[in-house]
């Protein structure tokens, strides 16, 4: 099947969806996603989304992000993300996203390595609230066609310029139709291609990511000589619920520790400052596990009032109950697991890759915001800010050519 359109977006997490929403309505857009539209890691984000609270917050937010990233961040990108954060939040509210409020004002929470509360949230399913709302708005757009269970296999390159993508239907899509597997290929041509395929967690035995997220765009970019950056910068989240079952690990949000939860070793002794950056806490947990010969450590929510747990963390509370743990009465076993990819396809401040007509946004890209280690709750914001910038750059070129 051959398709011609203005813009091709590969992936429908927050970065892909926001790109589509920010593009002009007279541009035809084709989006594909490897699984169903709800199976993106953006839906799984629990803690929240950062925002610069006021002018006085700029310096501390900048320093928190740089310090967490071991000062290997691209300063220009950090500055852009912070300064554009409030406009993104205003956009999300306009689209219908609901953030927690107190007395008619936004409520802010704090997570590890933040010097003050600056994180907006919706219970403990902020990613689902944001991504689900954006998906609803995209489905309302007459200029967007979304193909689910279609997987990119390559890009179409002509004379060093990206002209489109090649893709195929997945086995899941064909099984749903009830006919035997056969190869159904797509050649989708567009003036601008946006890669938003998510992370690499599917390559790991223990990860908080969906298993179908296997770094496809990065591998394809490598094969075409497109510039990559910091491929060894992989973040391990310190606290996922320990389980002997195979499959994706359930994240215990850093917000839990931000609200007062503490980590214990097997002797029920605290061994680390829970609000240190993720890589530092992870290292401390692994050291305890090695010294004690255990497969996990313990997390206690006892310092958090019951009412706050049930209101702020209802999903975590319920999931732990289903796994046999009542966080209101007992500690829960937690273990580090692969969580986020800070490296990826190199992009500039407008999310352009080193190949003409090709953009990358979200976890697929590396714009340098996160450095060597991501600050908690910066991922949704970074994805949205730089997806918006990609759309604006495409718009500017579209107007120039028209």
CSV table of C-alpha atoms in Angstrom, one decimal:
chain,number,residue,atom,x,y,z
A,1,UNK,CA,0.0,0.0,0.0
A,2,UNK,CA,1.4,3.4,-0.9
A,3,UNK,CA,0.3,6.5,0.9
A,4,UNK,CA,1.2,10.2,0.3
A,5,UNK,CA,0.7,12.8,3.0
A,6,UNK,CA,2.2,16.0,4.4
A,7,UNK,CA,3.5,14.7,7.7
A,8,UNK,CA,4.2,11.2,9.0
A,9,UNK,CA,4.4,10.6,12.7
A,10,UNK,CA,5.7,7.3,14.0
A,11,UNK,CA,4.4,6.7,17.5
A,12,UNK,CA,1.5,8.1,19.5
A,13,UNK,CA,2.8,8.8,23.0
A,14,UNK,CA,2.7,12.4,24.2
A,15,UNK,CA,5.4,13.6,21.8
A,16,UNK,CA,3.7,12.2,18.7
A,17,UNK,CA,0.2,13.3,19.8
A,18,UNK,CA,1.3,16.8,20.7
A,19,UNK,CA,3.2,17.2,17.4
A,20,UNK,CA,-0.1,16.4,15.6
A,21,UNK,CA,-2.1,18.8,17.7
A,22,UNK,CA,0.3,21.7,17.1
A,23,UNK,CA,0.5,21.3,13.3
A,24,UNK,CA,-1.9,23.3,11.0
A,25,UNK,CA,-5.3,21.7,10.3
A,26,UNK,CA,-4.8,22.0,6.6
A,27,UNK,CA,-1.8,19.6,6.7
A,28,UNK,CA,-2.6,16.0,6.2
A,29,UNK,CA,-1.0,13.8,8.9
A,30,UNK,CA,-0.6,10.0,9.0
A,31,UNK,CA,0.3,8.5,12.4
A,32,UNK,CA,1.3,4.8,13.0
A,33,UNK,CA,1.8,2.9,16.2
A,34,UNK,CA,3.3,-0.5,16.7
A,35,UNK,CA,0.6,-1.6,19.2
A,36,UNK,CA,-2.8,-0.1,20.2
A,37,UNK,CA,-2.8,3.6,20.8
A,38,UNK,CA,-3.0,3.2,24.6
A,39,UNK,CA,0.2,1.1,24.8
A,40,UNK,CA,2.7,3.8,25.0
A,41,UNK,CA,4.9,4.5,28.0
A,42,UNK,CA,3.5,8.0,28.2
A,43,UNK,CA,0.3,6.3,29.6
A,44,UNK,CA,2.4,4.7,32.4
A,45,UNK,CA,4.0,7.9,33.8
A,46,UNK,CA,2.8,8.2,37.5
A,47,UNK,CA,4.5,11.0,39.3
A,48,UNK,CA,3.7,14.1,37.3
A,49,UNK,CA,5.0,16.9,35.1
A,50,UNK,CA,7.4,19.6,36.1
A,51,UNK,CA,6.8,23.3,35.5
A,52,UNK,CA,8.6,26.5,36.4
A,53,UNK,CA,6.4,27.8,39.2
A,54,UNK,CA,7.5,31.4,39.0
A,55,UNK,CA,10.5,33.6,38.0
A,56,UNK,CA,12.2,32.9,41.3
A,57,UNK,CA,12.1,29.1,40.5
A,58,UNK,CA,14.2,29.3,37.3
A,59,UNK,CA,17.7,29.1,38.8
A,60,UNK,CA,16.9,26.3,41.2
A,61,UNK,CA,15.0,24.3,38.6
A,62,UNK,CA,17.9,24.8,36.1
A,63,UNK,CA,20.4,23.7,38.8
A,64,UNK,CA,18.3,20.7,39.9
A,65,UNK,CA,18.1,19.4,36.3
A,66,UNK,CA,21.9,20.0,35.6
A,67,UNK,CA,22.9,18.4,38.9
A,68,UNK,CA,20.8,15.3,38.3
A,69,UNK,CA,22.3,15.0,34.8
A,70,UNK,CA,25.9,15.2,36.2
A,71,UNK,CA,26.3,18.5,34.4
A,72,UNK,CA,26.4,16.7,31.0
A,73,UNK,CA,23.2,18.3,29.9
A,74,UNK,CA,23.0,20.7,26.9
A,75,UNK,CA,22.4,24.0,28.7
A,76,UNK,CA,20.5,25.5,25.8
A,77,UNK,CA,18.0,22.7,25.8
A,78,UNK,CA,17.5,22.9,29.6
A,79,UNK,CA,16.8,26.6,29.3
A,80,UNK,CA,14.3,26.1,26.5
A,81,UNK,CA,12.4,23.4,28.4
A,82,UNK,CA,12.1,25.5,31.6
A,83,UNK,CA,11.1,28.7,29.9
A,84,UNK,CA,8.5,27.0,27.7
A,85,UNK,CA,7.0,24.9,30.5
A,86,UNK,CA,4.2,27.2,31.6
A,87,UNK,CA,2.9,27.6,28.0
A,88,UNK,CA,2.8,23.8,27.7
A,89,UNK,CA,0.8,23.4,30.9
A,90,UNK,CA,-1.6,26.1,29.7
A,91,UNK,CA,-2.0,24.1,26.5
A,92,UNK,CA,-2.7,20.9,28.4
A,93,UNK,CA,-5.4,22.5,30.5
A,94,UNK,CA,-7.0,23.9,27.4
A,95,UNK,CA,-7.1,20.4,25.9
A,96,UNK,CA,-8.9,19.2,29.0
A,97,UNK,CA,-6.1,17.8,31.2
A,98,UNK,CA,-7.1,17.9,34.9
A,99,UNK,CA,-4.3,18.6,37.5
A,100,UNK,CA,-4.8,18.3,41.2
A,101,UNK,CA,-5.9,21.6,42.8
A,102,UNK,CA,-6.2,23.0,46.3
A,103,UNK,CA,-8.5,26.0,46.9
A,104,UNK,CA,-8.7,26.7,43.2
A,105,UNK,CA,-4.9,26.7,42.7
A,106,UNK,CA,-2.6,24.1,41.3
A,107,UNK,CA,-1.2,21.7,43.9
A,108,UNK,CA,2.5,20.8,43.6
A,109,UNK,CA,4.4,17.8,44.8
A,110,UNK,CA,8.1,17.1,45.1
A,111,UNK,CA,10.2,14.2,44.0
A,112,UNK,CA,13.8,13.1,44.4
A,113,UNK,CA,16.6,15.7,43.5
A,114,UNK,CA,14.1,18.6,43.4
A,115,UNK,CA,14.9,21.5,45.7
A,116,UNK,CA,11.2,22.4,46.0
A,117,UNK,CA,7.8,21.2,45.0
A,118,UNK,CA,7.2,22.0,41.3
A,119,UNK,CA,5.4,18.9,39.9
A,120,UNK,CA,1.8,19.0,38.8
A,121,UNK,CA,-0.1,15.7,39.0
A,122,UNK,CA,-3.3,13.9,38.6
A,123,UNK,CA,-3.6,11.2,41.4
A,124,UNK,CA,-0.8,8.7,40.5
A,125,UNK,CA,-1.8,8.4,36.9
A,126,UNK,CA,-0.6,11.7,35.4
A,127,UNK,CA,0.7,10.1,32.2
A,128,UNK,CA,-2.7,8.4,31.6
A,129,UNK,CA,-4.5,11.7,32.2
A,130,UNK,CA,-2.3,13.7,29.9
A,131,UNK,CA,-1.8,11.1,27.1
A,132,UNK,CA,-5.4,9.9,27.1
A,133,UNK,CA,-6.7,13.5,26.8
A,134,UNK,CA,-4.3,14.3,24.0
A,135,UNK,CA,-5.3,11.1,22.2
A,136,UNK,CA,-9.0,12.1,22.5
A,137,UNK,CA,-8.2,15.5,21.0
A,138,UNK,CA,-6.2,13.9,18.1
A,139,UNK,CA,-9.0,11.4,17.3
A,140,UNK,CA,-11.2,14.5,16.8
A,141,UNK,CA,-9.0,15.9,14.1
A,142,UNK,CA,-10.2,15.3,10.5
A,143,UNK,CA,-6.7,15.8,9.1
A,144,UNK,CA,-5.2,12.9,11.1
A,145,UNK,CA,-5.3,9.3,10.1
A,146,UNK,CA,-4.1,6.8,12.8
A,147,UNK,CA,-3.0,3.3,11.9
A,148,UNK,CA,-2.7,1.0,14.9
A,149,UNK,CA,-0.6,-2.2,14.9
A,150,UNK,CA,1.6,-1.0,12.1
A,151,UNK,CA,5.3,-1.1,12.7
A,152,UNK,CA,8.0,1.0,11.0
A,153,UNK,CA,10.7,-1.2,9.4
A,154,UNK,CA,12.8,1.4,7.6
A,155,UNK,CA,12.9,5.0,6.4
A,156,UNK,CA,12.8,5.9,2.7
A,157,UNK,CA,16.0,7.8,1.9
A,158,UNK,CA,16.7,9.6,-1.4
A,159,UNK,CA,19.9,11.5,-1.9
A,160,UNK,CA,20.4,11.8,1.8
A,161,UNK,CA,16.9,13.2,2.4
A,162,UNK,CA,14.2,11.4,4.3
A,163,UNK,CA,11.1,11.0,2.0
A,164,UNK,CA,9.0,8.7,4.1
A,165,UNK,CA,8.9,5.3,5.9
A,166,UNK,CA,8.3,1.7,5.2
A,167,UNK,CA,6.1,-0.2,7.6
A,168,UNK,CA,4.2,-3.5,7.9
A,169,UNK,CA,1.1,-4.7,9.8
A,170,UNK,CA,1.9,-6.6,12.9
A,171,UNK,CA,0.8,-10.2,13.6
A,172,UNK,CA,-1.6,-8.9,16.3
A,173,UNK,CA,-3.5,-6.8,13.7
A,174,UNK,CA,-3.8,-9.7,11.3
A,175,UNK,CA,-4.9,-12.1,14.1
A,176,UNK,CA,-7.6,-9.7,15.1
A,177,UNK,CA,-9.0,-9.8,11.6
A,178,UNK,CA,-9.0,-13.6,11.7
A,179,UNK,CA,-7.0,-14.4,8.6
A,180,UNK,CA,-3.7,-16.2,8.2
A,181,UNK,CA,-0.5,-14.2,8.5
A,182,UNK,CA,0.8,-12.5,5.4
A,183,UNK,CA,3.1,-9.6,4.7
A,184,UNK,CA,1.2,-6.4,4.3
A,185,UNK,CA,3.5,-3.5,3.6
A,186,UNK,CA,3.1,0.2,3.6
A,187,UNK,CA,5.2,2.9,1.8
A,188,UNK,CA,4.2,6.2,3.4
A,189,UNK,CA,5.6,9.3,1.8
A,190,UNK,CA,5.6,12.7,3.5
A,191,UNK,CA,7.3,16.1,3.3
A,192,UNK,CA,8.2,15.8,7.0
A,193,UNK,CA,8.8,12.7,9.1
A,194,UNK,CA,8.6,12.7,12.9
A,195,UNK,CA,10.0,9.7,14.8
A,196,UNK,CA,8.4,9.3,18.3
A,197,UNK,CA,8.8,5.6,18.9
A,198,UNK,CA,9.6,5.7,22.6
A,199,UNK,CA,12.4,4.0,24.5
A,200,UNK,CA,14.3,0.7,24.6
A,201,UNK,CA,12.9,-1.1,27.6
A,202,UNK,CA,11.8,-4.1,25.5
A,203,UNK,CA,15.4,-5.1,25.2
A,204,UNK,CA,15.7,-5.6,28.9
A,205,UNK,CA,14.6,-8.5,31.1
A,206,UNK,CA,13.4,-6.2,33.8
A,207,UNK,CA,11.9,-2.9,32.7
A,208,UNK,CA,9.0,-0.6,33.5
A,209,UNK,CA,8.4,-0.1,29.7
A,210,UNK,CA,6.0,-1.9,27.4
A,211,UNK,CA,7.9,-4.9,25.8
A,212,UNK,CA,7.2,-3.8,22.2
A,213,UNK,CA,9.3,-0.7,22.7
A,214,UNK,CA,12.6,-1.9,21.4
A,215,UNK,CA,14.4,1.2,20.0
A,216,UNK,CA,13.4,0.6,16.4
A,217,UNK,CA,14.0,4.2,15.3
A,218,UNK,CA,17.4,4.3,16.8
A,219,UNK,CA,18.4,1.1,15.0
A,220,UNK,CA,17.1,2.4,11.7
A,221,UNK,CA,18.8,5.7,12.2
A,222,UNK,CA,22.1,3.9,12.8
A,223,UNK,CA,21.7,1.9,9.6
A,224,UNK,CA,21.3,5.2,7.7
A,225,UNK,CA,24.3,6.9,9.3
A,226,UNK,CA,22.1,9.4,11.2
A,227,UNK,CA,23.8,11.0,14.1
A,228,UNK,CA,23.2,9.3,17.5
A,229,UNK,CA,24.2,10.4,21.0
A,230,UNK,CA,24.8,9.0,24.4
A,231,UNK,CA,23.5,5.5,23.7
A,232,UNK,CA,25.0,4.3,27.0
A,233,UNK,CA,22.9,6.7,29.1
A,234,UNK,CA,20.2,4.4,30.4
A,235,UNK,CA,18.3,5.2,33.6
A,236,UNK,CA,17.4,2.6,36.1
A,237,UNK,CA,14.5,3.5,38.4
A,238,UNK,CA,15.2,2.6,42.0
A,239,UNK,CA,11.8,1.5,43.1
A,240,UNK,CA,9.6,-1.0,41.1
A,241,UNK,CA,7.5,-3.6,42.9
A,242,UNK,CA,9.4,-6.8,43.3
A,243,UNK,CA,7.8,-9.8,41.7
A,244,UNK,CA,8.9,-13.2,40.5
A,245,UNK,CA,6.4,-13.0,37.7
A,246,UNK,CA,7.8,-12.3,34.2
A,247,UNK,CA,6.9,-9.2,32.2
A,248,UNK,CA,6.8,-5.4,32.7
A,249,UNK,CA,7.7,-4.2,36.2
A,250,UNK,CA,5.2,-2.0,38.1
A,251,UNK,CA,6.6,1.4,39.0
A,252,UNK,CA,6.4,2.8,42.5
A,253,UNK,CA,6.5,6.5,41.7
A,254,UNK,CA,9.2,8.7,43.1
A,255,UNK,CA,6.4,11.0,44.3
A,256,UNK,CA,5.8,8.4,47.0
A,257,UNK,CA,9.3,9.1,48.4
A,258,UNK,CA,8.8,12.8,47.8
A,259,UNK,CA,5.8,12.7,50.1
A,260,UNK,CA,7.8,10.9,52.8
A,261,UNK,CA,8.1,7.2,52.1
A,262,UNK,CA,11.4,5.7,53.3
A,263,UNK,CA,13.6,2.8,52.2
A,264,UNK,CA,14.7,0.0,54.6
A,265,UNK,CA,17.2,-2.8,54.3
A,266,UNK,CA,16.4,-6.4,55.4
A,267,UNK,CA,17.0,-5.3,59.0
A,268,UNK,CA,14.5,-2.5,58.6
A,269,UNK,CA,17.2,0.1,58.8
A,270,UNK,CA,17.3,3.2,56.6
A,271,UNK,CA,20.4,3.3,54.4
A,272,UNK,CA,20.0,6.2,52.0
A,273,UNK,CA,18.6,9.7,51.6
A,274,UNK,CA,15.5,8.8,49.6
A,275,UNK,CA,15.4,12.2,47.8
A,276,UNK,CA,18.8,11.9,46.2
A,277,UNK,CA,19.0,11.5,42.3
A,278,UNK,CA,17.7,8.2,40.9
A,279,UNK,CA,21.1,6.8,40.0
A,280,UNK,CA,22.5,7.5,43.5
A,281,UNK,CA,19.5,5.8,45.2
A,282,UNK,CA,19.7,2.9,42.7
A,283,UNK,CA,23.4,2.4,43.5
A,284,UNK,CA,22.6,2.4,47.3
A,285,UNK,CA,19.9,-0.2,46.9
A,286,UNK,CA,22.0,-2.5,44.8
A,287,UNK,CA,24.8,-2.2,47.4
A,288,UNK,CA,22.4,-3.3,50.1
A,289,UNK,CA,21.0,-6.2,48.1
A,290,UNK,CA,24.6,-7.4,47.4
A,291,UNK,CA,25.7,-7.1,51.0
A,292,UNK,CA,22.6,-8.8,52.4
A,293,UNK,CA,22.2,-11.4,49.6
A,294,UNK,CA,18.6,-10.3,49.0
A,295,UNK,CA,16.6,-9.8,45.9
A,296,UNK,CA,14.9,-6.5,47.0
A,297,UNK,CA,14.8,-3.9,49.7
A,298,UNK,CA,11.7,-2.5,51.5
A,299,UNK,CA,9.7,0.7,51.0
A,300,UNK,CA,7.5,2.0,53.8
A,301,UNK,CA,4.7,4.4,53.3
A,302,UNK,CA,4.0,4.7,57.0
A,303,UNK,CA,5.2,8.3,57.2
A,304,UNK,CA,2.5,9.4,54.7
A,305,UNK,CA,-1.0,10.0,56.1
A,306,UNK,CA,-3.6,7.4,55.1
A,307,UNK,CA,-5.8,10.1,53.4
A,308,UNK,CA,-3.0,11.3,51.2
A,309,UNK,CA,-2.1,7.7,50.1
A,310,UNK,CA,-5.7,7.0,49.1
A,311,UNK,CA,-6.1,10.4,47.3
A,312,UNK,CA,-2.7,10.9,45.7
A,313,UNK,CA,-1.7,7.2,45.1
A,314,UNK,CA,-4.9,5.2,44.6
A,315,UNK,CA,-3.5,3.2,41.6
A,316,UNK,CA,-0.4,2.2,43.5
A,317,UNK,CA,-2.4,1.3,46.6
A,318,UNK,CA,-4.8,-0.8,44.5
A,319,UNK,CA,-2.1,-2.6,42.5
A,320,UNK,CA,-0.1,-3.4,45.6
A,321,UNK,CA,-3.3,-4.9,47.2
A,322,UNK,CA,-3.8,-7.1,44.1
A,323,UNK,CA,-0.2,-8.3,44.6
A,324,UNK,CA,-0.9,-9.1,48.3
A,325,UNK,CA,0.6,-6.0,49.9
A,326,UNK,CA,-1.4,-3.4,51.9
A,327,UNK,CA,0.7,-0.3,51.9
A,328,UNK,CA,-1.3,1.1,54.8
A,329,UNK,CA,-0.2,-1.7,57.0
A,330,UNK,CA,3.1,-3.1,55.8
A,331,UNK,CA,6.3,-2.4,53.8
A,332,UNK,CA,6.5,-3.4,50.2
A,333,UNK,CA,9.4,-5.1,48.4
A,334,UNK,CA,11.1,-2.9,45.7
A,335,UNK,CA,13.9,-3.4,43.3
A,336,UNK,CA,15.5,-1.3,40.6
A,337,UNK,CA,14.6,-1.8,36.9
A,338,UNK,CA,15.3,-0.2,33.6
A,339,UNK,CA,13.2,2.8,33.1
A,340,UNK,CA,14.3,5.5,30.7
A,341,UNK,CA,16.7,6.2,27.8
A,342,UNK,CA,18.5,9.5,28.0
A,343,UNK,CA,20.4,8.9,24.7
A,344,UNK,CA,19.0,8.4,21.3
A,345,UNK,CA,18.9,10.1,17.9
A,346,UNK,CA,20.7,13.5,18.1
A,347,UNK,CA,18.5,16.5,17.5
A,348,UNK,CA,18.9,20.2,17.6
A,349,UNK,CA,16.8,22.7,19.5
A,350,UNK,CA,14.0,22.3,16.9
A,351,UNK,CA,14.1,18.5,17.1
A,352,UNK,CA,15.7,18.2,13.7
A,353,UNK,CA,18.0,15.2,13.1
A,354,UNK,CA,21.1,15.2,11.0
A,355,UNK,CA,19.0,14.0,8.0
A,356,UNK,CA,16.9,16.6,6.1
A,357,UNK,CA,13.1,16.3,6.6
A,358,UNK,CA,13.6,14.0,9.6
A,359,UNK,CA,12.7,14.9,13.1
A,360,UNK,CA,12.8,13.0,16.4
A,361,UNK,CA,10.9,13.7,19.6
A,362,UNK,CA,10.3,12.2,23.0
A,363,UNK,CA,12.4,9.3,24.4
A,364,UNK,CA,13.6,8.4,20.9
A,365,UNK,CA,15.5,11.7,20.6
A,366,UNK,CA,18.5,13.1,22.5
A,367,UNK,CA,18.3,16.9,22.7
A,368,UNK,CA,20.6,16.9,25.8
A,369,UNK,CA,18.0,18.0,28.4
A,370,UNK,CA,18.6,15.1,30.7
A,371,UNK,CA,22.4,14.7,30.5
A,372,UNK,CA,23.6,11.5,32.0
A,373,UNK,CA,20.6,11.0,34.4
A,374,UNK,CA,17.0,12.3,34.1
A,375,UNK,CA,15.5,14.5,36.8
A,376,UNK,CA,12.2,13.1,38.0
A,377,UNK,CA,9.1,14.2,36.1
A,378,UNK,CA,11.1,16.0,33.4
A,379,UNK,CA,10.3,13.4,30.8
A,380,UNK,CA,6.7,14.4,29.9
A,381,UNK,CA,7.6,18.1,29.9
A,382,UNK,CA,10.7,17.6,27.7
A,383,UNK,CA,8.7,15.5,25.3
A,384,UNK,CA,6.0,18.1,24.9
A,385,UNK,CA,8.2,21.1,24.7
A,386,UNK,CA,10.4,19.7,21.9
A,387,UNK,CA,7.5,18.1,20.1
A,388,UNK,CA,5.9,21.5,20.0
A,389,UNK,CA,9.1,23.0,18.6
A,390,UNK,CA,9.3,20.4,15.9
A,391,UNK,CA,5.7,21.3,14.9
A,392,UNK,CA,6.6,25.0,14.8
A,393,UNK,CA,9.7,24.4,12.7
A,394,UNK,CA,7.6,22.3,10.2
A,395,UNK,CA,5.0,25.0,10.1
A,396,UNK,CA,7.6,27.7,9.3
A,397,UNK,CA,8.9,25.7,6.4
A,398,UNK,CA,5.4,24.8,5.3
A,399,UNK,CA,4.5,28.5,5.1
A,400,UNK,CA,7.7,29.4,3.3
A,401,UNK,CA,7.0,26.8,0.6
A,402,UNK,CA,3.3,27.6,0.2
